[in-house]
Coordinates of C-alpha atoms in Angstrom, one line a residue:
X1 CA 89.4 94.5 106.7
X2 CA 89.8 91.3 104.8
X3 CA 87.9 89.7 101.9
X4 CA 86.0 86.5 102.4
X5 CA 84.4 84.3 99.8
X6 CA 81.2 82.8 101.3
X7 CA 78.2 80.9 100.0
X8 CA 75.9 82.1 102.7
X9 CA 73.3 83.6 100.4
X10 CA 73.3 80.7 98.0
X11 CA 75.0 77.3 98.8
X12 CA 76.0 76.9 95.1
X13 CA 77.6 80.4 94.7
X14 CA 80.4 82.3 96.4
X15 CA 79.8 86.0 97.0
X16 CA 82.5 88.4 98.3
X17 CA 82.1 89.9 101.8
X18 CA 84.1 92.5 103.6
X19 CA 85.0 91.4 107.1
X20 CA 85.8 93.9 109.8
X21 CA 88.7 92.3 111.8
X22 CA 87.9 94.3 114.9
X23 CA 84.1 93.6 115.2
X24 CA 83.7 90.5 113.0
X25 CA 81.0 92.3 111.1
X26 CA 80.3 91.0 107.6
X27 CA 79.2 93.2 104.6
X28 CA 78.0 91.7 101.3
X29 CA 80.0 93.7 98.7
X30 CA 79.8 91.7 95.5
X31 CA 77.1 89.3 94.5
X32 CA 77.9 86.3 92.2
X33 CA 75.7 86.4 89.1
X34 CA 76.1 82.6 88.7
X35 CA 79.1 82.0 86.6
X36 CA 82.0 83.5 88.6
X37 CA 84.5 80.9 90.0
X38 CA 87.1 83.4 91.3
X39 CA 87.4 87.0 92.3
X40 CA 90.4 89.3 92.5
X41 CA 90.9 92.6 94.4
X42 CA 92.7 95.7 93.2
X43 CA 95.6 96.2 95.7
X44 CA 95.6 100.0 95.6
X45 CA 91.8 100.4 96.3
X46 CA 91.0 97.2 98.0
X47 CA 88.0 96.7 95.7
X48 CA 86.9 93.6 93.8
X49 CA 87.5 94.6 90.2
X50 CA 88.2 91.2 88.5
X51 CA 85.9 88.2 88.0
X52 CA 86.9 84.9 86.5
X53 CA 83.8 83.3 84.9
X54 CA 83.3 79.9 83.4
X55 CA 80.8 79.0 80.7
X56 CA 79.3 75.6 81.6
X57 CA 78.2 74.9 78.0
X58 CA 81.5 75.2 76.1
X59 CA 83.9 75.2 79.1
X60 CA 85.4 78.5 78.1
X61 CA 86.8 81.0 80.7
X62 CA 86.3 84.8 80.6
X63 CA 88.1 87.5 82.6
X64 CA 85.7 90.3 83.4
X65 CA 86.8 93.7 84.8
X66 CA 85.1 96.9 86.1
X67 CA 86.4 100.4 86.5
X68 CA 85.8 100.6 90.3
X69 CA 84.0 98.9 93.2
X70 CA 81.3 101.5 93.0
X71 CA 79.9 100.4 89.6
X72 CA 78.0 97.2 88.9
X73 CA 78.9 97.3 85.2
X74 CA 81.3 94.5 84.2
X75 CA 82.8 94.0 80.8
X76 CA 84.5 91.0 79.2
X77 CA 88.3 91.6 78.9
X78 CA 89.4 88.3 77.3
X79 CA 88.0 84.9 76.7
X80 CA 89.9 81.6 76.7
X81 CA 88.2 78.8 74.7
X82 CA 88.4 75.2 76.0
X83 CA 92.0 74.1 75.9
X84 CA 93.5 77.6 76.2
X85 CA 95.1 78.9 79.3
X86 CA 95.5 82.4 80.9
X87 CA 94.9 84.5 83.9
X88 CA 94.7 88.1 85.1
X89 CA 98.0 89.3 86.7
X90 CA 97.6 92.9 87.7
X91 CA 96.3 96.4 86.9
X92 CA 99.0 98.8 85.8
X93 CA 99.5 102.1 87.6
X94 CA 98.0 104.1 84.7
X95 CA 94.7 102.3 85.3
X96 CA 94.2 102.0 81.5
X97 CA 96.2 98.8 80.9
X98 CA 96.7 95.5 82.7
X99 CA 98.9 92.4 82.5
X100 CA 97.6 88.9 81.7
X101 CA 99.0 85.6 80.8
X102 CA 97.5 84.0 77.7
X103 CA 98.1 81.0 75.3
X104 CA 95.8 82.4 72.6
X105 CA 97.5 81.9 69.3
X106 CA 100.5 80.3 71.0
X107 CA 101.7 76.9 72.1
X108 CA 102.6 78.3 75.5
X109 CA 101.4 81.1 77.8
X110 CA 102.9 84.6 77.3
X111 CA 102.8 87.7 79.4
X112 CA 100.8 90.4 77.6
X113 CA 99.8 94.0 78.2
X114 CA 96.1 94.7 77.3
X115 CA 94.0 97.8 77.0
X116 CA 91.6 97.7 80.0
X117 CA 88.7 99.2 78.0
X118 CA 88.9 97.1 74.8
X119 CA 91.0 94.1 75.7
X120 CA 93.2 95.0 72.7
X121 CA 96.7 93.5 72.8
X122 CA 99.2 96.4 73.3
X123 CA 102.4 94.5 74.0
X124 CA 103.8 91.0 74.2
X125 CA 106.2 91.3 77.1
X126 CA 107.6 87.9 77.5
X127 CA 107.3 84.3 76.4
X128 CA 109.5 81.3 76.9
X129 CA 110.2 79.2 73.8
X130 CA 109.4 75.8 75.5
X131 CA 107.1 76.2 78.5
X132 CA 104.3 78.2 80.1
X133 CA 104.9 81.1 82.5
X134 CA 104.9 79.8 86.1
X135 CA 104.7 83.1 88.0
X136 CA 105.0 86.9 87.7
X137 CA 106.4 89.3 90.2
X138 CA 105.4 92.9 89.7
X139 CA 106.3 96.2 91.3
X140 CA 103.9 98.8 92.8
X141 CA 103.3 100.3 89.4
X142 CA 102.2 96.9 88.1
X143 CA 105.3 96.5 85.9
X144 CA 107.1 93.1 85.8
X145 CA 110.1 92.6 88.0
X146 CA 110.7 88.9 87.5
X147 CA 109.0 86.1 85.5
X148 CA 109.4 82.5 86.5
X149 CA 109.3 79.4 84.2
X150 CA 110.0 75.7 84.8
X151 CA 110.9 73.7 81.7
X152 CA 113.4 71.2 83.3
X153 CA 114.2 73.4 86.3
X154 CA 113.0 76.7 87.8
X155 CA 114.4 79.7 85.9
X156 CA 113.9 83.4 86.4
X157 CA 113.9 86.2 83.8
X158 CA 114.5 89.6 85.4
X159 CA 113.4 93.1 84.6
X160 CA 114.8 94.5 87.8
X161 CA 118.6 94.6 88.1
X162 CA 118.7 95.0 91.9
X163 CA 116.4 92.0 92.3
X164 CA 118.6 90.0 89.9
X165 CA 121.6 90.8 92.0
X166 CA 120.0 89.5 95.2
X167 CA 119.0 86.3 93.5
X168 CA 122.5 85.9 92.1
X169 CA 124.0 86.2 95.6
X170 CA 121.5 83.8 97.1
X171 CA 122.2 81.2 94.3
X172 CA 125.9 81.5 95.0
X173 CA 125.3 80.9 98.7
X174 CA 123.0 78.0 98.0
X175 CA 125.2 76.2 95.4
X176 CA 124.5 75.2 91.9
X177 CA 122.5 72.1 92.8
X178 CA 119.9 74.0 94.9
X179 CA 116.8 76.0 93.9
X180 CA 116.2 79.3 95.6
X181 CA 112.8 80.6 96.5
X182 CA 111.5 83.5 98.6
X183 CA 108.9 82.5 101.2
X184 CA 108.1 86.0 102.5
X185 CA 109.4 89.6 102.8
X186 CA 109.2 92.4 105.3
X187 CA 107.0 95.3 104.2
X188 CA 110.1 97.4 103.2
X189 CA 111.5 94.3 101.5
X190 CA 114.8 94.5 103.4
X191 CA 114.5 91.1 105.1
X192 CA 113.5 88.0 103.3
X193 CA 112.8 84.4 104.4
X194 CA 114.4 82.2 101.7
X195 CA 114.3 78.5 101.1
X196 CA 117.1 76.5 99.6
X197 CA 115.7 73.3 98.0
X198 CA 118.8 71.1 97.7
X199 CA 118.7 68.3 95.2
X200 CA 120.6 66.0 97.5
X201 CA 119.2 66.9 100.9
X202 CA 116.3 68.5 102.9
X203 CA 115.1 72.1 102.5
X204 CA 116.9 74.8 104.3
X205 CA 115.3 78.1 105.5
X206 CA 117.3 81.3 106.1
X207 CA 117.0 85.0 106.8
X208 CA 118.5 87.2 104.1
X209 CA 119.3 90.9 104.5
X210 CA 119.1 92.7 101.2
X211 CA 121.0 95.7 102.5
X212 CA 123.9 93.9 104.1
X213 CA 123.8 91.0 101.6
X214 CA 124.1 88.5 104.4
X215 CA 122.4 85.2 105.2
X216 CA 121.5 83.8 108.6
X217 CA 120.3 80.1 108.9
X218 CA 116.9 79.5 110.5
X219 CA 116.2 75.7 110.4
X220 CA 116.3 72.6 108.2
X221 CA 112.9 71.0 107.4
X222 CA 114.0 67.4 108.1
X223 CA 117.4 67.5 109.9
X224 CA 117.3 63.7 110.4
X225 CA 118.1 63.4 106.7
X226 CA 121.4 65.2 107.0
X227 CA 123.0 62.0 108.2
X228 CA 122.3 60.3 104.8
X229 CA 123.8 60.7 101.4
X230 CA 120.9 61.1 99.0
X231 CA 121.0 60.5 95.3
X232 CA 121.3 63.6 93.2
X233 CA 118.4 64.4 91.0
X234 CA 119.1 64.6 87.3
X235 CA 117.1 66.1 84.5
X236 CA 116.2 63.7 81.6
X237 CA 115.1 64.7 78.1
X238 CA 113.4 61.9 76.1
X239 CA 112.6 62.4 72.5
X240 CA 109.1 61.2 71.6
X241 CA 108.0 59.8 68.2
X242 CA 106.8 63.2 67.1
X243 CA 110.2 64.7 67.7
X244 CA 109.1 66.7 70.8
X245 CA 111.0 66.5 74.1
X246 CA 109.5 64.9 77.2
X247 CA 111.1 66.3 80.4
X248 CA 111.5 64.2 83.5

């Protein structure tokens, strides 16, 4: 089965349907009450348990959750007034807490642990001092493995030492003037498809074996550019009149 968002019932609203990949049969599972702009499924149960709703009057955004796909009772977890940012990341394995990013009370977004029933802040896990959180990788228990930020270049903050070792190896193979990103992984996470974004050339794609710690080239995105010497990108910090830094 897969989830499909469709506006078949009402052209102005997207409901969530289960689609049987074998038969193509559609089943209406979750009906949009009128304010939900995005749904999220719980990976372990394959049930829609998160709804991101927008208030058209004050432009605030609210994350709503429910305990299971069997109940129609939703509750507000956290609300972001206009100008604030945040999103739901994942349910934790204990099913009593969850992870969200939030800028409430901050100049930037932080990764927080909240109580699922009350929305109470339990832990501030991570916040960069200069920029928002760009991405969060979690393990099967819903705990963070790596957090990505991008102030003047992409940086990673690791909570998993084995993952950090693999990225360190990949960065050494890519070189200092390249950014490393993982495009996809095998189910057992042994084989990765990784991309090297070189500052002075085209993107390079490779296979990486996390067990053997070896890399095999796949292809270059624009091989015709390899014949040219391209200018190296440089990060520029400009001090504005208010003393803050502009990054370019």
